[in-house]
Structures are given as C-alpha cells and as structure tokens.
Amino acid sequence: MIKHIDLIFATGNQNKLLEINKIIPNNVKIISLKDLKFSDDIPENENTIEGNAIYKAKYIYNKFNTNVFSDDTGLEVEALNGEPGVYSARYAGEACDSNDNINKLLKKLNKKKNRNARFKTIIALIIKNKIHTFEGIINGEILKNPIGENGFGYDSIFRPAGYSKSFAELSINEKNIISHRSLAIKKLINFIS
Ligand code: IMP
C-alpha cells in the first residue's frame, strides 16, 4: 500500500465527488476543483467518453501540475444504437438540464420493447506525467418513468440488472457497491496501491 497521495479530482460535479469520497481510502487525499477555487467549465468536445476523460485530466494537469484524475460518463441505450453516449450531458441541447435529457430519452424509447442500457465511466488518471485509463460498466434497463429522489443525472430512470430499484432509490453506499463509477475508481485505487 502506498503511503499518502494527493489527487485532484477534475470535476465540478458535487455528486460525483460525494460518491468517490465514500470509496477512496484514507491514504488518498482528494482535492476538488472547489478546494482549488477553480470553477471554469472544462470543455467536453471530444467524440468519445475516453477522449473527454483524457482531455479533462490533461486540462487540469496543465493548470496545476499535480496528479489528477477525471471521470467521464455516458448512458448507452441499446435500442438507440448507444445514444446518448458521449452526448449524455447535453442530449436535449446545450442549455438543458437532467429533466430535459430524461424526457427526451423517454420519448425516444416510447414503444420500444428493448430497454436495455448501460452506464459507462472512463476515469483518466495522470500520475508521474503518464496517463492511465480505467473503465467501469453497469448493465440495466431504462424505466418507463423516473422513480426515486437520490442521485443525479439519469439515475431515476436506470434500474441496474438484478435490482428492483432505480439508482435514485438507492443510497450512495448502495449505488457504490455496483456502479460504473465505483468499478472504475476501484481499478484506479488498485493501480495506485
Ligand atoms: P459527465 O460525465 O459529467 O459528462 O456526465 C454526462 C451525463 O451523464 C450528465 O448528464 C450526467 O448528469 C450524467 N451522469 C453521469 N454520471 C451519472 C450517474 O452516475 N448516474 C446518472 N447520471 C449520470
């Protein structure tokens, strides 16, 4: 096990920060962009999830020259050929929020029998000037209507395979047992340990 390491988490998303802070071991100190008083929007213009994750990590690494990791996540729906995928954040348009994205997705899936979907996270880590990526995937299905108050983004319409509840009905700790993000971050922890 390594002694102690500081890692910037290159995200402005407080929900992602909450989830990851609950998994990370004590010897890893997460520095948030808020801690660094950095609130610029980091561009997400790449056309793959991996590309965006790497771009975000490099962007912050170039600014702060400190070990850093980023997370880029997409929801891939089978009947929509993997949409919204890399466009998950702005599926309904640049100025739209999660409710708009959910509504657009539910409309597009209306009358589709196949509601299989998966969340995919790529975490990009820059440590000792080298880039490493870690993937986490969870399969499940898209519900007909949003259910649950917890979580964020598409959580209320995603039911993980083998579960009777949506992600938004699970606590952070319950989501962390199985989620795409936790799978990817556990690989990162393993790598640096
Ligand atoms: P990004 O990784 O921040 O670019 O997120 C892309 C989109 O997926 C945004 O609309 C997020 O709200 C959503 N998203 C990211 N992670 C999750 C998750 O764990 N659950 C539900 N939605 C998520």
mmCIF file of C-alpha atoms and ligand atoms in Angstrom:
data_model
loop_
_atom_site.group_PDB
_atom_site.id
_atom_site.type_symbol
_atom_site.label_atom_id
_atom_site.label_comp_id
_atom_site.label_asym_id
_atom_site.label_seq_id
_atom_site.Cartn_x
_atom_site.Cartn_y
_atom_site.Cartn_z
ATOM 1 C CA MET A 1 0.000 0.000 0.000
ATOM 2 C CA ILE A 2 1.347 3.464 -0.901
ATOM 3 C CA LYS A 3 1.880 5.936 1.953
ATOM 4 C CA HIS A 4 -0.006 9.047 1.042
ATOM 5 C CA ILE A 5 -1.014 10.666 -2.190
ATOM 6 C CA ASP A 6 -2.801 13.875 -3.157
ATOM 7 C CA LEU A 7 -5.022 13.607 -6.214
ATOM 8 C CA ILE A 8 -7.058 16.346 -7.797
ATOM 9 C CA PHE A 9 -10.474 15.144 -8.937
ATOM 10 C CA ALA A 10 -11.146 17.200 -12.067
ATOM 11 C CA THR A 11 -14.878 17.626 -11.723
ATOM 12 C CA GLY A 12 -17.307 20.379 -10.905
ATOM 13 C CA ASN A 13 -19.980 17.755 -10.216
ATOM 14 C CA GLN A 14 -20.538 17.583 -6.443
ATOM 15 C CA ASN A 15 -22.486 14.309 -6.747
ATOM 16 C CA LYS A 16 -19.540 12.568 -8.370
ATOM 17 C CA LEU A 17 -17.309 13.989 -5.645
ATOM 18 C CA LEU A 18 -19.614 12.671 -2.900
ATOM 19 C CA GLU A 19 -19.709 9.196 -4.420
ATOM 20 C CA ILE A 20 -15.968 8.970 -4.886
ATOM 21 C CA ASN A 21 -15.090 10.387 -1.462
ATOM 22 C CA LYS A 22 -17.025 7.489 0.083
ATOM 23 C CA ILE A 23 -14.867 4.890 -1.664
ATOM 24 C CA ILE A 24 -11.408 6.364 -1.627
ATOM 25 C CA PRO A 25 -9.067 5.031 1.104
ATOM 26 C CA ASN A 26 -7.713 7.290 3.859
ATOM 27 C CA ASN A 27 -4.223 7.500 2.413
ATOM 28 C CA VAL A 28 -5.536 9.205 -0.727
ATOM 29 C CA LYS A 29 -6.478 12.842 -0.310
ATOM 30 C CA ILE A 30 -8.912 14.096 -2.906
ATOM 31 C CA ILE A 31 -8.540 17.753 -3.794
ATOM 32 C CA SER A 32 -11.624 19.104 -5.504
ATOM 33 C CA LEU A 33 -11.743 21.924 -8.026
ATOM 34 C CA LYS A 34 -13.752 23.802 -5.406
ATOM 35 C CA ASP A 35 -10.822 23.447 -2.982
ATOM 36 C CA LEU A 36 -8.656 24.984 -5.713
ATOM 37 C CA LYS A 37 -11.250 27.724 -6.295
ATOM 38 C CA PHE A 38 -11.389 26.680 -9.924
ATOM 39 C CA SER A 39 -14.858 26.988 -11.416
ATOM 40 C CA ASP A 40 -14.311 27.281 -15.187
ATOM 41 C CA ASP A 41 -16.249 24.872 -17.373
ATOM 42 C CA ILE A 42 -13.825 22.328 -18.776
ATOM 43 C CA PRO A 43 -14.655 21.768 -22.467
ATOM 44 C CA GLU A 44 -16.077 18.355 -23.387
ATOM 45 C CA ASN A 45 -15.755 18.419 -27.159
ATOM 46 C CA GLU A 46 -14.248 15.021 -27.894
ATOM 47 C CA ASN A 47 -16.345 12.396 -29.623
ATOM 48 C CA THR A 48 -15.646 9.547 -27.220
ATOM 49 C CA ILE A 49 -16.103 9.173 -23.470
ATOM 50 C CA GLU A 50 -12.447 8.217 -23.179
ATOM 51 C CA GLY A 51 -11.418 11.270 -25.206
ATOM 52 C CA ASN A 52 -13.343 13.596 -22.906
ATOM 53 C CA ALA A 53 -11.963 11.949 -19.770
ATOM 54 C CA ILE A 54 -8.385 12.325 -21.007
ATOM 55 C CA TYR A 55 -9.000 15.894 -22.152
ATOM 56 C CA LYS A 56 -10.376 16.938 -18.730
ATOM 57 C CA ALA A 57 -7.487 15.323 -16.836
ATOM 58 C CA LYS A 58 -4.897 16.955 -19.120
ATOM 59 C CA TYR A 59 -6.615 20.330 -18.866
ATOM 60 C CA ILE A 60 -6.360 20.361 -15.079
ATOM 61 C CA TYR A 61 -2.903 18.775 -15.035
ATOM 62 C CA ASN A 62 -1.629 21.560 -17.288
ATOM 63 C CA LYS A 63 -3.079 24.171 -14.943
ATOM 64 C CA PHE A 64 -1.989 22.767 -11.579
ATOM 65 C CA ASN A 65 0.815 20.336 -12.407
ATOM 66 C CA THR A 66 -0.441 17.915 -9.749
ATOM 67 C CA ASN A 67 -1.519 14.286 -10.033
ATOM 68 C CA VAL A 68 -5.101 14.320 -11.235
ATOM 69 C CA PHE A 69 -7.958 12.136 -12.357
ATOM 70 C CA SER A 70 -11.180 12.873 -14.199
ATOM 71 C CA ASP A 71 -14.402 10.972 -14.841
ATOM 72 C CA ASP A 72 -16.450 10.984 -17.995
ATOM 73 C CA THR A 73 -19.650 9.007 -18.063
ATOM 74 C CA GLY A 74 -22.269 8.156 -20.649
ATOM 75 C CA LEU A 75 -25.548 6.289 -20.710
ATOM 76 C CA GLU A 76 -25.675 3.911 -23.691
ATOM 77 C CA VAL A 77 -29.112 2.685 -24.750
ATOM 78 C CA GLU A 78 -29.188 -0.434 -26.923
ATOM 79 C CA ALA A 79 -32.334 0.376 -28.928
ATOM 80 C CA LEU A 80 -30.926 3.818 -29.737
ATOM 81 C CA ASN A 81 -27.607 2.486 -31.038
ATOM 82 C CA GLY A 82 -25.754 3.644 -27.940
ATOM 83 C CA GLU A 83 -27.345 7.101 -27.639
ATOM 84 C CA PRO A 84 -26.996 9.394 -25.744
ATOM 85 C CA GLY A 85 -23.496 8.032 -25.017
ATOM 86 C CA VAL A 86 -20.823 10.698 -25.163
ATOM 87 C CA TYR A 87 -23.594 13.305 -25.591
ATOM 88 C CA SER A 88 -25.363 12.336 -22.332
ATOM 89 C CA ALA A 89 -24.803 15.725 -20.649
ATOM 90 C CA ARG A 90 -26.252 17.787 -23.489
ATOM 91 C CA TYR A 91 -28.640 15.272 -25.057
ATOM 92 C CA ALA A 92 -31.589 17.680 -25.144
ATOM 93 C CA GLY A 93 -29.394 20.676 -26.039
ATOM 94 C CA GLU A 94 -26.630 22.803 -24.542
ATOM 95 C CA ALA A 95 -28.859 24.777 -22.157
ATOM 96 C CA CYS A 96 -30.853 21.788 -20.929
ATOM 97 C CA ASP A 97 -30.874 20.049 -17.573
ATOM 98 C CA SER A 98 -31.192 16.425 -16.495
ATOM 99 C CA ASN A 99 -35.010 16.511 -16.605
ATOM 100 C CA ASP A 100 -34.937 17.639 -20.229
ATOM 101 C CA ASN A 101 -32.442 14.893 -21.069
ATOM 102 C CA ILE A 102 -34.594 12.276 -19.319
ATOM 103 C CA ASN A 103 -37.739 13.460 -21.095
ATOM 104 C CA LYS A 104 -36.068 13.311 -24.481
ATOM 105 C CA LEU A 105 -34.773 9.805 -23.803
ATOM 106 C CA LEU A 106 -38.126 8.503 -22.547
ATOM 107 C CA LYS A 107 -39.860 9.935 -25.612
ATOM 108 C CA LYS A 108 -37.391 8.277 -27.962
ATOM 109 C CA LEU A 109 -37.839 4.959 -26.168
ATOM 110 C CA ASN A 110 -41.613 5.168 -26.175
ATOM 111 C CA LYS A 111 -42.986 1.997 -27.836
ATOM 112 C CA LYS A 112 -39.544 0.351 -27.892
ATOM 113 C CA LYS A 113 -39.608 -3.093 -26.282
ATOM 114 C CA ASN A 114 -35.870 -3.299 -25.780
ATOM 115 C CA ARG A 115 -34.996 -1.010 -22.863
ATOM 116 C CA ASN A 116 -31.518 -2.401 -22.200
ATOM 117 C CA ALA A 117 -28.925 0.205 -21.332
ATOM 118 C CA ARG A 118 -25.607 0.592 -19.622
ATOM 119 C CA PHE A 119 -23.668 3.293 -17.848
ATOM 120 C CA LYS A 120 -20.052 3.551 -18.854
ATOM 121 C CA THR A 121 -17.448 5.537 -16.942
ATOM 122 C CA ILE A 122 -13.916 6.152 -18.043
ATOM 123 C CA ILE A 123 -11.584 7.536 -15.406
ATOM 124 C CA ALA A 124 -8.387 9.090 -16.720
ATOM 125 C CA LEU A 125 -5.514 9.367 -14.258
ATOM 126 C CA ILE A 126 -2.377 11.413 -14.811
ATOM 127 C CA ILE A 127 0.283 10.414 -12.369
ATOM 128 C CA LYS A 128 4.048 10.909 -12.668
ATOM 129 C CA ASN A 129 3.318 12.530 -16.025
ATOM 130 C CA LYS A 130 1.725 9.392 -17.518
ATOM 131 C CA ILE A 131 -1.916 8.824 -18.490
ATOM 132 C CA HIS A 132 -3.812 5.706 -17.439
ATOM 133 C CA THR A 133 -7.492 4.924 -18.029
ATOM 134 C CA PHE A 134 -9.918 2.738 -16.092
ATOM 135 C CA GLU A 135 -13.346 1.610 -17.290
ATOM 136 C CA GLY A 136 -16.474 0.775 -15.303
ATOM 137 C CA ILE A 137 -19.697 -0.530 -16.839
ATOM 138 C CA ILE A 138 -23.033 -1.486 -15.334
ATOM 139 C CA ASN A 139 -25.879 -3.025 -17.295
ATOM 140 C CA GLY A 140 -29.519 -2.417 -16.614
ATOM 141 C CA GLU A 141 -32.648 -1.030 -18.165
ATOM 142 C CA ILE A 142 -34.462 2.226 -18.673
ATOM 143 C CA LEU A 143 -37.685 2.571 -16.674
ATOM 144 C CA LYS A 144 -40.885 3.938 -18.181
ATOM 145 C CA ASN A 145 -40.964 6.819 -15.662
ATOM 146 C CA PRO A 146 -38.490 8.405 -13.255
ATOM 147 C CA ILE A 147 -38.524 6.867 -9.753
ATOM 148 C CA GLY A 148 -36.578 7.948 -6.652
ATOM 149 C CA GLU A 149 -35.102 11.125 -5.244
ATOM 150 C CA ASN A 150 -31.446 10.259 -4.679
ATOM 151 C CA GLY A 151 -28.533 10.574 -7.051
ATOM 152 C CA PHE A 152 -28.377 12.773 -10.128
ATOM 153 C CA GLY A 153 -28.471 12.807 -13.912
ATOM 154 C CA TYR A 154 -30.233 9.749 -15.327
ATOM 155 C CA ASP A 155 -30.286 7.825 -12.010
ATOM 156 C CA SER A 156 -34.085 7.964 -11.653
ATOM 157 C CA ILE A 157 -34.713 6.120 -14.935
ATOM 158 C CA PHE A 158 -31.975 3.485 -14.660
ATOM 159 C CA ARG A 159 -32.576 0.173 -12.919
ATOM 160 C CA PRO A 160 -29.430 -1.917 -12.566
ATOM 161 C CA ALA A 161 -29.729 -5.566 -13.676
ATOM 162 C CA GLY A 162 -30.823 -7.836 -10.829
ATOM 163 C CA TYR A 163 -32.259 -4.957 -8.790
ATOM 164 C CA SER A 164 -35.873 -3.938 -8.260
ATOM 165 C CA LYS A 165 -34.989 -0.304 -7.529
ATOM 166 C CA SER A 166 -33.713 2.539 -9.682
ATOM 167 C CA PHE A 167 -30.324 4.075 -8.921
ATOM 168 C CA ALA A 168 -32.204 7.065 -7.489
ATOM 169 C CA GLU A 169 -33.884 4.800 -4.910
ATOM 170 C CA LEU A 170 -30.521 3.550 -3.669
ATOM 171 C CA SER A 171 -28.339 5.305 -1.099
ATOM 172 C CA ILE A 172 -24.890 6.470 -2.204
ATOM 173 C CA ASN A 173 -23.354 3.483 -0.427
ATOM 174 C CA GLU A 174 -25.720 1.067 -2.156
ATOM 175 C CA LYS A 175 -25.061 2.643 -5.555
ATOM 176 C CA ASN A 176 -21.334 2.495 -4.839
ATOM 177 C CA ILE A 177 -21.436 -1.276 -4.418
ATOM 178 C CA ILE A 178 -22.285 -1.779 -8.082
ATOM 179 C CA SER A 179 -21.988 1.429 -10.050
ATOM 180 C CA HIS A 180 -19.968 2.132 -13.204
ATOM 181 C CA ARG A 181 -18.099 4.922 -11.366
ATOM 182 C CA SER A 182 -17.224 2.756 -8.350
ATOM 183 C CA LEU A 183 -15.970 -0.047 -10.610
ATOM 184 C CA ALA A 184 -13.674 2.375 -12.424
ATOM 185 C CA ILE A 185 -12.409 4.073 -9.251
ATOM 186 C CA LYS A 186 -11.730 0.707 -7.591
ATOM 187 C CA LYS A 187 -9.479 -0.130 -10.550
ATOM 188 C CA LEU A 188 -7.684 3.201 -10.053
ATOM 189 C CA ILE A 189 -7.243 2.510 -6.322
ATOM 190 C CA ASN A 190 -5.869 -0.925 -7.113
ATOM 191 C CA PHE A 191 -3.459 0.601 -9.614
ATOM 192 C CA ILE A 192 -2.008 3.176 -7.227
ATOM 193 C CA SER A 193 -1.858 0.813 -4.224
HETATM 194 P P1 IMP B 1 -20.412 13.764 -17.439
HETATM 195 O O1 IMP B 1 -19.592 12.559 -17.152
HETATM 196 O O2 IMP B 1 -20.340 14.719 -16.291
HETATM 197 O O3 IMP B 1 -20.111 14.372 -18.768
HETATM 198 O O4 IMP B 1 -21.903 13.280 -17.435
HETATM 199 C C1 IMP B 1 -22.646 13.022 -18.588
HETATM 200 C C2 IMP B 1 -24.116 12.958 -18.253
HETATM 201 O O5 IMP B 1 -24.405 11.750 -17.605
HETATM 202 C C3 IMP B 1 -24.625 14.084 -17.371
HETATM 203 O O6 IMP B 1 -25.926 14.406 -17.802
HETATM 204 C C4 IMP B 1 -24.664 13.451 -16.012
HETATM 205 O O7 IMP B 1 -25.674 14.021 -15.198
HETATM 206 C C5 IMP B 1 -24.982 12.018 -16.346
HETATM 207 N N1 IMP B 1 -24.356 11.114 -15.388
HETATM 208 C C6 IMP B 1 -23.037 10.987 -15.105
HETATM 209 N N2 IMP B 1 -22.845 10.082 -14.145
HETATM 210 C C7 IMP B 1 -24.068 9.627 -13.806
HETATM 211 C C8 IMP B 1 -24.518 8.667 -12.850
HETATM 212 O O8 IMP B 1 -23.757 8.066 -12.083
HETATM 213 N N3 IMP B 1 -25.851 8.483 -12.803
HETATM 214 C C9 IMP B 1 -26.729 9.131 -13.605
HETATM 215 N N4 IMP B 1 -26.366 10.036 -14.499
HETATM 216 C C10 IMP B 1 -25.033 10.276 -14.609
#
